[in-house]
mmCIF file of C-alpha atoms in Angstrom:
data_model
loop_
_atom_site.group_PDB
_atom_site.id
_atom_site.type_symbol
_atom_site.label_atom_id
_atom_site.label_comp_id
_atom_site.label_asym_id
_atom_site.label_seq_id
_atom_site.Cartn_x
_atom_site.Cartn_y
_atom_site.Cartn_z
ATOM 1 C CA MET A 1 0.000 0.000 0.000
ATOM 2 C CA ASP A 2 1.284 3.479 -0.919
ATOM 3 C CA GLU A 3 1.671 5.372 2.380
ATOM 4 C CA LYS A 4 1.194 8.692 0.544
ATOM 5 C CA GLU A 5 -2.181 7.627 -0.838
ATOM 6 C CA VAL A 6 -5.199 9.285 0.769
ATOM 7 C CA ARG A 7 -7.403 6.581 2.285
ATOM 8 C CA TRP A 8 -9.873 6.139 5.138
ATOM 9 C CA TYR A 9 -8.225 4.494 8.158
ATOM 10 C CA VAL A 10 -10.134 2.664 10.871
ATOM 11 C CA ILE A 11 -9.405 4.282 14.236
ATOM 12 C CA GLY A 12 -9.712 2.626 17.627
ATOM 13 C CA SER A 13 -9.775 4.212 21.086
ATOM 14 C CA VAL A 14 -8.869 2.932 24.546
ATOM 15 C CA THR A 15 -11.631 5.233 25.848
ATOM 16 C CA ARG A 16 -15.076 3.770 25.231
ATOM 17 C CA ARG A 17 -18.320 5.532 24.283
ATOM 18 C CA ARG A 18 -16.584 8.672 23.018
ATOM 19 C CA GLU A 19 -16.950 8.143 19.278
ATOM 20 C CA LEU A 20 -19.015 11.286 18.628
ATOM 21 C CA LYS A 21 -16.859 13.505 20.835
ATOM 22 C CA ILE A 22 -13.726 12.239 19.078
ATOM 23 C CA ARG A 23 -15.347 12.765 15.670
ATOM 24 C CA ASP A 24 -16.361 16.352 16.473
ATOM 25 C CA GLU A 25 -12.940 17.240 17.862
ATOM 26 C CA LEU A 26 -11.182 15.815 14.802
ATOM 27 C CA ARG A 27 -13.516 17.766 12.526
ATOM 28 C CA ARG A 28 -12.799 20.966 14.448
ATOM 29 C CA ASP A 29 -9.131 20.323 13.690
ATOM 30 C CA GLU A 30 -10.156 20.198 9.989
ATOM 31 C CA HIS A 31 -9.817 16.429 9.604
ATOM 32 C CA GLU A 32 -12.442 14.516 7.641
ATOM 33 C CA CYS A 33 -13.922 11.954 9.984
ATOM 34 C CA PHE A 34 -16.964 9.682 9.826
ATOM 35 C CA VAL A 35 -18.899 7.679 12.426
ATOM 36 C CA PRO A 36 -21.890 5.643 11.163
ATOM 37 C CA LEU A 37 -25.013 6.472 13.184
ATOM 38 C CA GLN A 38 -28.435 4.945 13.690
ATOM 39 C CA TYR A 39 -31.553 5.700 15.714
ATOM 40 C CA GLU A 40 -32.062 4.053 19.081
ATOM 41 C CA VAL A 41 -34.794 4.409 21.700
ATOM 42 C CA ARG A 42 -33.348 5.279 25.117
ATOM 43 C CA LYS A 43 -34.647 6.613 28.410
ATOM 44 C CA VAL A 44 -33.599 10.205 28.912
ATOM 45 C CA GLY A 45 -34.817 11.984 32.038
ATOM 46 C CA GLY A 46 -37.376 9.258 32.652
ATOM 47 C CA GLN A 47 -38.819 9.532 29.133
ATOM 48 C CA ARG A 48 -38.271 7.298 26.114
ATOM 49 C CA ARG A 49 -36.685 9.199 23.238
ATOM 50 C CA ARG A 50 -35.284 8.354 19.834
ATOM 51 C CA ILE A 51 -31.692 9.546 19.585
ATOM 52 C CA MET A 52 -28.853 9.092 17.120
ATOM 53 C CA VAL A 53 -26.068 6.891 18.475
ATOM 54 C CA PRO A 54 -22.957 5.252 16.987
ATOM 55 C CA ALA A 55 -24.079 2.195 15.014
ATOM 56 C CA VAL A 56 -21.031 0.119 15.900
ATOM 57 C CA PRO A 57 -19.207 0.867 19.187
ATOM 58 C CA GLY A 58 -15.633 2.013 18.701
ATOM 59 C CA LEU A 59 -15.905 2.428 14.910
ATOM 60 C CA ILE A 60 -14.345 5.680 13.651
ATOM 61 C CA PHE A 61 -13.052 6.414 10.142
ATOM 62 C CA LEU A 62 -10.407 9.101 9.533
ATOM 63 C CA ARG A 63 -9.350 10.284 6.061
ATOM 64 C CA GLY A 64 -5.780 11.114 5.095
ATOM 65 C CA THR A 65 -2.375 9.711 4.243
ATOM 66 C CA LEU A 66 -0.963 7.177 6.700
ATOM 67 C CA GLU A 67 1.545 9.743 7.960
ATOM 68 C CA GLY A 68 -1.127 12.434 8.252
ATOM 69 C CA VAL A 69 -3.495 10.168 10.183
ATOM 70 C CA LYS A 70 -0.725 9.114 12.575
ATOM 71 C CA GLU A 71 0.092 12.779 13.201
ATOM 72 C CA ALA A 72 -3.592 13.663 13.747
ATOM 73 C CA ILE A 73 -4.027 11.120 16.554
ATOM 74 C CA LYS A 74 -0.502 11.251 17.983
ATOM 75 C CA PHE A 75 -0.981 13.519 21.004
ATOM 76 C CA ARG A 76 -4.658 12.999 21.765
ATOM 77 C CA SER A 77 -5.725 12.034 25.283
ATOM 78 C CA ASP A 78 -8.278 9.480 24.052
ATOM 79 C CA GLY A 79 -5.613 6.877 23.369
ATOM 80 C CA LEU A 80 -6.388 6.690 19.650
ATOM 81 C CA TYR A 81 -4.658 4.180 17.416
ATOM 82 C CA ILE A 82 -4.992 2.857 13.877
ATOM 83 C CA ARG A 83 -6.570 -0.574 13.955
ATOM 84 C CA LYS A 84 -4.644 -3.413 12.327
ATOM 85 C CA SER A 85 -5.790 -6.440 10.434
ATOM 86 C CA THR A 86 -6.430 -9.422 12.698
ATOM 87 C CA PHE A 87 -4.916 -11.671 10.052
ATOM 88 C CA SER A 88 -1.410 -10.237 10.116
ATOM 89 C CA ASN A 89 1.357 -9.596 12.606
ATOM 90 C CA LYS A 90 2.741 -6.796 10.445
ATOM 91 C CA GLU A 91 1.623 -3.177 10.254
ATOM 92 C CA ASP A 92 -1.262 -3.976 7.936
ATOM 93 C CA TYR A 93 -3.569 -1.176 8.962
ATOM 94 C CA LEU A 94 -7.277 -1.444 8.291
ATOM 95 C CA SER A 95 -8.122 1.075 5.604
ATOM 96 C CA VAL A 96 -10.769 1.708 2.965
ATOM 97 C CA SER A 97 -10.363 3.189 -0.521
ATOM 98 C CA GLU A 98 -11.864 6.582 -1.325
ATOM 99 C CA HIS A 99 -14.442 5.082 -3.725
ATOM 100 C CA ASP A 100 -15.653 2.375 -1.332
ATOM 101 C CA MET A 101 -15.856 4.761 1.603
ATOM 102 C CA ARG A 102 -17.815 7.399 -0.314
ATOM 103 C CA ASN A 103 -20.246 4.694 -1.385
ATOM 104 C CA PHE A 104 -20.622 3.545 2.224
ATOM 105 C CA ILE A 105 -21.062 7.094 3.573
ATOM 106 C CA ALA A 106 -23.650 7.991 0.939
ATOM 107 C CA VAL A 107 -25.819 5.006 1.775
ATOM 108 C CA SER A 108 -25.330 5.418 5.533
ATOM 109 C CA GLU A 109 -26.253 9.109 5.589
ATOM 110 C CA GLN A 110 -29.207 8.950 3.215
ATOM 111 C CA ALA A 111 -30.895 5.891 4.681
ATOM 112 C CA GLY A 112 -31.758 7.467 8.041
ATOM 113 C CA GLU A 113 -33.777 5.160 10.238
ATOM 114 C CA LYS A 114 -34.244 2.557 7.484
ATOM 115 C CA ILE A 115 -30.648 1.361 7.773
ATOM 116 C CA THR A 116 -29.358 -1.596 9.775
ATOM 117 C CA PHE A 117 -25.688 -2.117 10.618
ATOM 118 C CA TYR A 118 -24.050 -5.466 11.284
ATOM 119 C CA ASN A 119 -20.712 -6.566 12.644
ATOM 120 C CA PRO A 120 -18.955 -9.146 10.421
ATOM 121 C CA ASP A 121 -19.679 -11.924 12.909
ATOM 122 C CA GLU A 122 -23.408 -11.077 12.926
ATOM 123 C CA ILE A 123 -24.030 -11.703 9.256
ATOM 124 C CA HIS A 124 -22.985 -14.496 6.915
ATOM 125 C CA LEU A 125 -22.890 -13.148 3.377
ATOM 126 C CA GLN A 126 -23.571 -15.523 0.526
ATOM 127 C CA VAL A 127 -22.554 -14.984 -3.044
ATOM 128 C CA GLY A 128 -25.239 -12.832 -4.691
ATOM 129 C CA ASP A 129 -25.799 -10.587 -7.647
ATOM 130 C CA LYS A 130 -24.080 -7.236 -7.733
ATOM 131 C CA ILE A 131 -26.650 -4.545 -8.436
ATOM 132 C CA ARG A 132 -26.972 -0.835 -9.107
ATOM 133 C CA VAL A 133 -29.862 1.311 -7.874
ATOM 134 C CA ASN A 134 -31.634 3.486 -10.453
ATOM 135 C CA GLY A 135 -33.672 6.297 -8.919
ATOM 136 C CA GLY A 136 -34.645 7.113 -5.373
ATOM 137 C CA MET A 137 -32.341 8.287 -2.622
ATOM 138 C CA PHE A 138 -29.751 5.596 -3.446
ATOM 139 C CA ASP A 139 -29.492 6.442 -7.149
ATOM 140 C CA GLY A 140 -26.168 5.243 -8.549
ATOM 141 C CA ARG A 141 -25.167 3.190 -5.483
ATOM 142 C CA GLU A 142 -23.881 -0.335 -6.009
ATOM 143 C CA GLY A 143 -23.988 -3.333 -3.701
ATOM 144 C CA VAL A 144 -24.911 -6.961 -3.266
ATOM 145 C CA ILE A 145 -28.552 -8.022 -3.294
ATOM 146 C CA MET A 146 -29.451 -10.588 -0.651
ATOM 147 C CA ARG A 147 -31.887 -11.519 2.062
ATOM 148 C CA ILE A 148 -31.139 -11.191 5.759
ATOM 149 C CA LYS A 149 -32.739 -13.273 8.468
ATOM 150 C CA GLY A 150 -35.796 -11.512 9.867
ATOM 151 C CA LYS A 151 -36.126 -9.226 6.842
ATOM 152 C CA ARG A 152 -38.696 -10.044 4.181
ATOM 153 C CA ARG A 153 -37.882 -7.353 1.663
ATOM 154 C CA ARG A 154 -34.830 -7.245 -0.554
ATOM 155 C CA GLN A 155 -31.914 -5.239 0.722
ATOM 156 C CA LEU A 156 -28.883 -3.497 -0.700
ATOM 157 C CA VAL A 157 -25.801 -4.464 1.260
ATOM 158 C CA VAL A 158 -22.873 -2.045 1.190
ATOM 159 C CA SER A 159 -19.872 -3.547 2.882
ATOM 160 C CA ILE A 160 -16.441 -2.704 4.147
ATOM 161 C CA PRO A 161 -15.146 -6.296 4.355
ATOM 162 C CA GLY A 162 -14.110 -7.366 7.825
ATOM 163 C CA ILE A 163 -15.256 -4.131 9.422
ATOM 164 C CA VAL A 164 -18.959 -3.384 9.005
ATOM 165 C CA TYR A 165 -21.941 -4.014 6.738
ATOM 166 C CA ALA A 166 -24.871 -1.673 6.095
ATOM 167 C CA ALA A 167 -28.174 -3.026 4.774
ATOM 168 C CA VAL A 168 -31.077 -0.918 3.517
ATOM 169 C CA GLU A 169 -34.467 -1.865 2.121
ATOM 170 C CA LEU A 170 -35.113 -1.208 -1.558
ATOM 171 C CA GLU A 171 -37.975 -1.317 -4.002
ATOM 172 C CA PRO A 172 -37.342 -4.143 -6.519
ATOM 173 C CA GLU A 173 -38.257 -1.980 -9.522
ATOM 174 C CA LEU A 174 -35.306 0.330 -8.793
ATOM 175 C CA LEU A 175 -32.702 -2.415 -9.135
ATOM 176 C CA GLU A 176 -30.541 -3.064 -12.190
ATOM 177 C CA LEU A 177 -28.461 -6.229 -12.416
ATOM 178 C CA ILE A 178 -24.793 -5.521 -13.162
ATOM 179 C CA SER A 179 -23.368 -8.297 -15.324
ATOM 180 C CA PRO A 180 -20.203 -8.359 -17.443
ATOM 181 C CA GLU A 181 -20.724 -7.963 -21.166
ATOM 182 C CA LYS A 182 -20.190 -11.090 -23.192
ATOM 183 C CA ASN A 183 -18.079 -10.766 -26.312
ATOM 184 C CA GLY A 184 -20.091 -11.161 -29.464
ATOM 185 C CA ASP A 185 -23.359 -11.156 -27.534
ATOM 186 C CA THR A 186 -24.178 -7.488 -27.895
ATOM 187 C CA LYS A 187 -26.628 -6.148 -30.423
ATOM 188 C CA GLU A 188 -26.108 -2.704 -31.880
ATOM 189 C CA LYS A 189 -29.195 -0.630 -31.260
ATOM 190 C CA THR A 190 -30.742 1.532 -33.921
ATOM 191 C CA PRO A 191 -30.973 5.310 -33.365
ATOM 192 C CA LYS A 192 -34.718 4.885 -32.795
ATOM 193 C CA GLU A 193 -34.112 2.361 -30.005
ATOM 194 C CA ASN A 194 -31.479 4.591 -28.441
ATOM 195 C CA ALA A 195 -33.511 7.802 -28.579
ATOM 196 C CA PRO A 196 -35.629 7.408 -25.392
ATOM 197 C CA LYS A 197 -32.578 6.433 -23.342
ATOM 198 C CA GLU A 198 -30.587 9.361 -24.791
ATOM 199 C CA ARG A 199 -33.345 11.862 -23.936
ATOM 200 C CA HIS A 200 -33.548 10.457 -20.411
ATOM 201 C CA ARG A 201 -29.773 10.694 -19.994
ATOM 202 C CA ASN A 202 -29.688 14.300 -21.244
ATOM 203 C CA LYS A 203 -32.465 15.239 -18.815
ATOM 204 C CA ASN A 204 -30.515 13.710 -15.921
ATOM 205 C CA ILE A 205 -27.354 15.569 -16.952
ATOM 206 C CA ASP A 206 -29.204 18.896 -17.089
ATOM 207 C CA GLU A 207 -30.668 18.301 -13.633
ATOM 208 C CA ASP A 208 -27.260 17.296 -12.251
ATOM 209 C CA LYS A 209 -25.605 20.429 -13.680
ATOM 210 C CA LYS A 210 -28.139 22.647 -11.921
ATOM 211 C CA LEU A 211 -27.897 20.672 -8.687
ATOM 212 C CA LEU A 212 -24.087 20.724 -8.668
ATOM 213 C CA PHE A 213 -23.973 24.482 -9.246
ATOM 214 C CA GLU A 214 -26.530 25.177 -6.506
ATOM 215 C CA LEU A 215 -24.803 22.910 -3.987
ATOM 216 C CA ALA A 216 -21.299 24.229 -4.708
ATOM 217 C CA HIS A 217 -22.419 27.877 -4.684
ATOM 218 C CA ARG A 218 -24.287 27.422 -1.413
ATOM 219 C CA LEU A 219 -21.387 25.669 0.300
ATOM 220 C CA LEU A 220 -18.820 28.197 -0.958
ATOM 221 C CA PHE A 221 -20.666 31.453 -0.373
ATOM 222 C CA GLU A 222 -23.789 30.973 1.723
ATOM 223 C CA VAL A 223 -23.059 28.487 4.537
ATOM 224 C CA PRO A 224 -21.440 30.208 7.540
ATOM 225 C CA THR A 225 -18.269 28.737 8.993
ATOM 226 C CA SER A 226 -20.017 28.015 12.301
ATOM 227 C CA TYR A 227 -22.390 25.632 10.508
ATOM 228 C CA GLN A 228 -19.675 23.490 8.942
ATOM 229 C CA HIS A 229 -19.663 20.867 11.688
ATOM 230 C CA GLU A 230 -23.371 20.115 11.528
ATOM 231 C CA LYS A 231 -24.575 16.769 10.170
ATOM 232 C CA GLU A 232 -26.526 18.393 7.317
ATOM 233 C CA TYR A 233 -23.333 20.096 6.092
ATOM 234 C CA TYR A 234 -21.624 16.726 5.673
ATOM 235 C CA LEU A 235 -24.679 15.408 3.841
ATOM 236 C CA TRP A 236 -24.332 18.309 1.393
ATOM 237 C CA ILE A 237 -20.625 17.571 0.928
ATOM 238 C CA SER A 238 -21.444 13.918 0.270
ATOM 239 C CA GLU A 239 -24.091 14.859 -2.291
ATOM 240 C CA LEU A 240 -21.746 17.405 -3.911
ATOM 241 C CA ARG A 241 -19.090 14.730 -4.386
ATOM 242 C CA ARG A 242 -21.610 12.203 -5.712
ATOM 243 C CA VAL A 243 -23.101 14.564 -8.336
ATOM 244 C CA ARG A 244 -19.627 15.744 -9.384
ATOM 245 C CA GLU A 245 -18.515 12.156 -9.983
ATOM 246 C CA ARG A 246 -21.560 11.573 -12.188
ATOM 247 C CA LEU A 247 -20.775 14.611 -14.367
ATOM 248 C CA LEU A 248 -17.000 14.262 -14.692
ATOM 249 C CA PRO A 249 -17.094 11.864 -17.684
ATOM 250 C CA PHE A 250 -19.158 14.276 -19.811
ATOM 251 C CA LYS A 251 -18.096 17.130 -22.102
ATOM 252 C CA GLY A 252 -20.123 19.632 -24.111
ATOM 253 C CA TYR A 253 -19.751 19.643 -27.899
ATOM 254 C CA ILE A 254 -20.485 23.346 -28.215
ATOM 255 C CA ALA A 255 -19.079 26.117 -26.039
ATOM 256 C CA ALA A 256 -22.349 26.925 -24.256
ATOM 257 C CA GLN A 257 -22.924 23.281 -23.272
ATOM 258 C CA GLU A 258 -19.330 22.853 -22.105
ATOM 259 C CA ALA A 259 -19.577 26.043 -20.025
ATOM 260 C CA GLU A 260 -22.681 24.683 -18.293
ATOM 261 C CA LEU A 261 -20.605 21.658 -17.243
ATOM 262 C CA ALA A 262 -17.211 23.234 -16.619
ATOM 263 C CA LEU A 263 -18.333 26.014 -14.254
ATOM 264 C CA PRO A 264 -20.193 23.881 -11.657
ATOM 265 C CA LEU A 265 -17.398 21.290 -11.847
ATOM 266 C CA TYR A 266 -14.874 24.048 -11.099
ATOM 267 C CA LEU A 267 -16.871 25.326 -8.108
ATOM 268 C CA ALA A 268 -17.191 21.774 -6.770
ATOM 269 C CA ALA A 269 -13.468 21.128 -7.231
ATOM 270 C CA VAL A 270 -12.618 24.279 -5.260
ATOM 271 C CA LYS A 271 -14.964 23.342 -2.424
ATOM 272 C CA LEU A 272 -13.711 19.753 -2.229
ATOM 273 C CA GLY A 273 -10.074 20.730 -2.792
ATOM 274 C CA GLU A 274 -9.740 18.096 -5.516
ATOM 275 C CA ASP A 275 -8.270 18.554 -9.035
ATOM 276 C CA VAL A 276 -8.684 22.319 -8.772
ATOM 277 C CA GLU A 277 -5.962 23.157 -11.324
ATOM 278 C CA ALA A 278 -7.424 20.854 -13.981
ATOM 279 C CA ALA A 279 -10.943 22.174 -13.346
ATOM 280 C CA GLU A 280 -9.709 25.778 -13.627
ATOM 281 C CA GLN A 281 -7.904 25.045 -16.892
ATOM 282 C CA ARG A 282 -11.066 23.492 -18.281
ATOM 283 C CA VAL A 283 -13.249 26.463 -17.375
ATOM 284 C CA ARG A 284 -10.684 28.944 -18.748
ATOM 285 C CA LYS A 285 -10.455 26.998 -21.981
ATOM 286 C CA VAL A 286 -14.192 27.136 -22.585
ATOM 287 C CA MET A 287 -14.322 30.797 -21.511
ATOM 288 C CA ASP A 288 -12.016 31.676 -24.411
ATOM 289 C CA ARG A 289 -14.514 30.066 -26.805
ATOM 290 C CA LEU A 290 -17.487 32.096 -25.560
ATOM 291 C CA ASN A 291 -18.695 35.363 -27.021
ATOM 292 C CA ASP A 292 -17.362 38.374 -25.068
ATOM 293 C CA ILE A 293 -20.874 39.705 -24.405
ATOM 294 C CA SER A 294 -22.328 36.403 -23.178
ATOM 295 C CA PHE A 295 -23.576 36.124 -19.602
ATOM 296 C CA GLN A 296 -21.929 32.695 -19.343
ATOM 297 C CA LYS A 297 -18.518 34.286 -19.850
ATOM 298 C CA LEU A 298 -19.345 37.005 -17.331
ATOM 299 C CA HIS A 299 -20.338 34.368 -14.743
ATOM 300 C CA ILE A 300 -17.091 32.459 -15.274
ATOM 301 C CA ARG A 301 -15.086 35.671 -14.819
ATOM 302 C CA LEU A 302 -16.977 36.376 -11.596
ATOM 303 C CA TYR A 303 -15.951 33.089 -9.999
ATOM 304 C CA LEU A 304 -12.392 33.171 -11.342
ATOM 305 C CA ALA A 305 -12.003 36.638 -9.858
ATOM 306 C CA GLN A 306 -12.968 35.459 -6.391
ATOM 307 C CA LEU A 307 -11.759 31.846 -6.292
ATOM 308 C CA ALA A 308 -8.617 32.070 -8.449
ATOM 309 C CA GLY A 309 -7.653 35.632 -7.526
ATOM 310 C CA ASP A 310 -7.865 36.681 -11.178
ATOM 311 C CA GLU A 311 -7.570 40.487 -11.057
ATOM 312 C CA ASP A 312 -8.225 40.936 -14.795
ATOM 313 C CA SER A 313 -11.513 39.105 -14.410
ATOM 314 C CA ARG A 314 -12.390 41.178 -11.331
ATOM 315 C CA ARG A 315 -11.790 44.435 -13.207
ATOM 316 C CA PHE A 316 -13.841 43.187 -16.143
ATOM 317 C CA VAL A 317 -16.794 42.261 -13.906
ATOM 318 C CA GLU A 318 -16.657 45.540 -11.977
ATOM 319 C CA GLU A 319 -16.446 47.602 -15.185
ATOM 320 C CA GLN A 320 -19.360 45.674 -16.671
ATOM 321 C CA MET A 321 -21.562 46.300 -13.629
ATOM 322 C CA ALA A 322 -20.527 49.977 -13.570
ATOM 323 C CA SER A 323 -21.684 50.324 -17.182
ATOM 324 C CA TRP A 324 -25.168 49.235 -16.105
ATOM 325 C CA LYS A 325 -25.636 52.141 -13.685
ATOM 326 C CA GLY A 326 -28.338 54.586 -14.656
ATOM 327 C CA VAL A 327 -30.022 52.201 -17.083
ATOM 328 C CA ARG A 328 -33.062 50.033 -16.671
ATOM 329 C CA LEU A 329 -31.767 46.612 -15.658
ATOM 330 C CA SER A 330 -32.997 43.358 -17.093
ATOM 331 C CA ALA A 331 -33.885 40.427 -14.838
ATOM 332 C CA ARG A 332 -30.596 38.716 -15.786
ATOM 333 C CA GLN A 333 -28.580 41.813 -14.909
ATOM 334 C CA LYS A 334 -30.319 42.158 -11.535
ATOM 335 C CA GLU A 335 -29.700 38.482 -10.806
ATOM 336 C CA PHE A 336 -26.025 38.807 -11.730
ATOM 337 C CA ILE A 337 -25.490 41.895 -9.529
ATOM 338 C CA ALA A 338 -27.062 40.105 -6.545
ATOM 339 C CA LYS A 339 -24.844 37.094 -7.172
ATOM 340 C CA ALA A 340 -21.733 39.248 -7.522
ATOM 341 C CA GLN A 341 -22.443 40.988 -4.217
ATOM 342 C CA LEU A 342 -22.719 37.585 -2.540
ATOM 343 C CA VAL A 343 -19.566 36.204 -4.168
ATOM 344 C CA PHE A 344 -17.431 39.289 -3.556
ATOM 345 C CA GLY A 345 -18.800 39.587 -0.003
#
C-alpha cells in the first residue's frame, strides 16, 4: 500500500463511548472523519426518546495519508490508534479506498432510520448478484442483493469487508443487475431504439448540472463557517461529491454546453479541494470560446475573480456592472449583480 495515498483508516480508542466527541474534535481540527449512526430508543430523564447513536461501538473512520493520520491522533488524550488487520502480525492497517468509503457514507447518511448495521460476525454473506440502484435516494449506489434473516424485503448491502456491513431496504423496480458484457453477444441498437434512453440521460445531466452548481455555490458562499460541523453540512458535501462524480465523464460539444458543465465542476473542485488546477484550466479553456458579451462568460469571470484571484476578471466584472448604472436593468442583470455581491462579499 502506498503510504502517501489518501485513504480512510479505521481508528480505535482505549476510551469507550466517546466516538461522537472524538469525531467532532477531529472535525474541528479540519480532519475529515466519519462515524456511522443509527436511531435508538433510550430513556432520557425518565422519558423514552429516539436519539442518534454510533451504530457500531468504537468504529471511527479518519481520512488522510498514513503519515497524516498518525500525526492527527498522535498527542490525543483518548488513546487513539490505527486498527490493524487481525490476520497479520505486520503493520497492515485497516483502511478503505476513497471510492468504497464514499459509497458507504452515501448510503449510511441517506438511509436514516431505514438502515441496519451489522458486525462481520453477525451476518454471513452468501454470493449474490451485484446490483446498481436506479432512482430514489440511493441512485447510482452499487452493492450486493441478498436476504437477511428476519427481513422479508430485498436489501442493498454495502460492505467494508471485515469491518462493518450496512443493509437498507429497496424497491425491486429500482434495481438493475450488473453483469459483465459477453463478447459477441451485444446487439447494436438503432438510433430509434437509443432515442428514449438518450433523452432520459440528457435530462438527468441537465438536472445534475443545476444541482451541482446550486450545492457548490451554497457551500462556498452561503453556509457560515459556524455551521460546517453540523450533520446536514456533511450530507451536502457527500451529495456534492456524488453529483460531481456523475458529471466528470461528460463534455459539451459546443461552447455553451461545455460552459454549463465546466463552471459547476470548477466550483465543486474548489470546495472539495480536488483537481482544482485541472478544473480551472477546463473552465478557462471554454471561456475563451465564448462570445465576449455572453452572460456565461461574465459568470465564469466572476468566480475566477474570487476563487482564483484573477484580477483581470475582477476588473472586467466591476467595469461591466458599472456600465449598467443609470439604465433600466434586465432580470438577468439584476440576478447577476445580486450574485456578484454575494460572491465578492
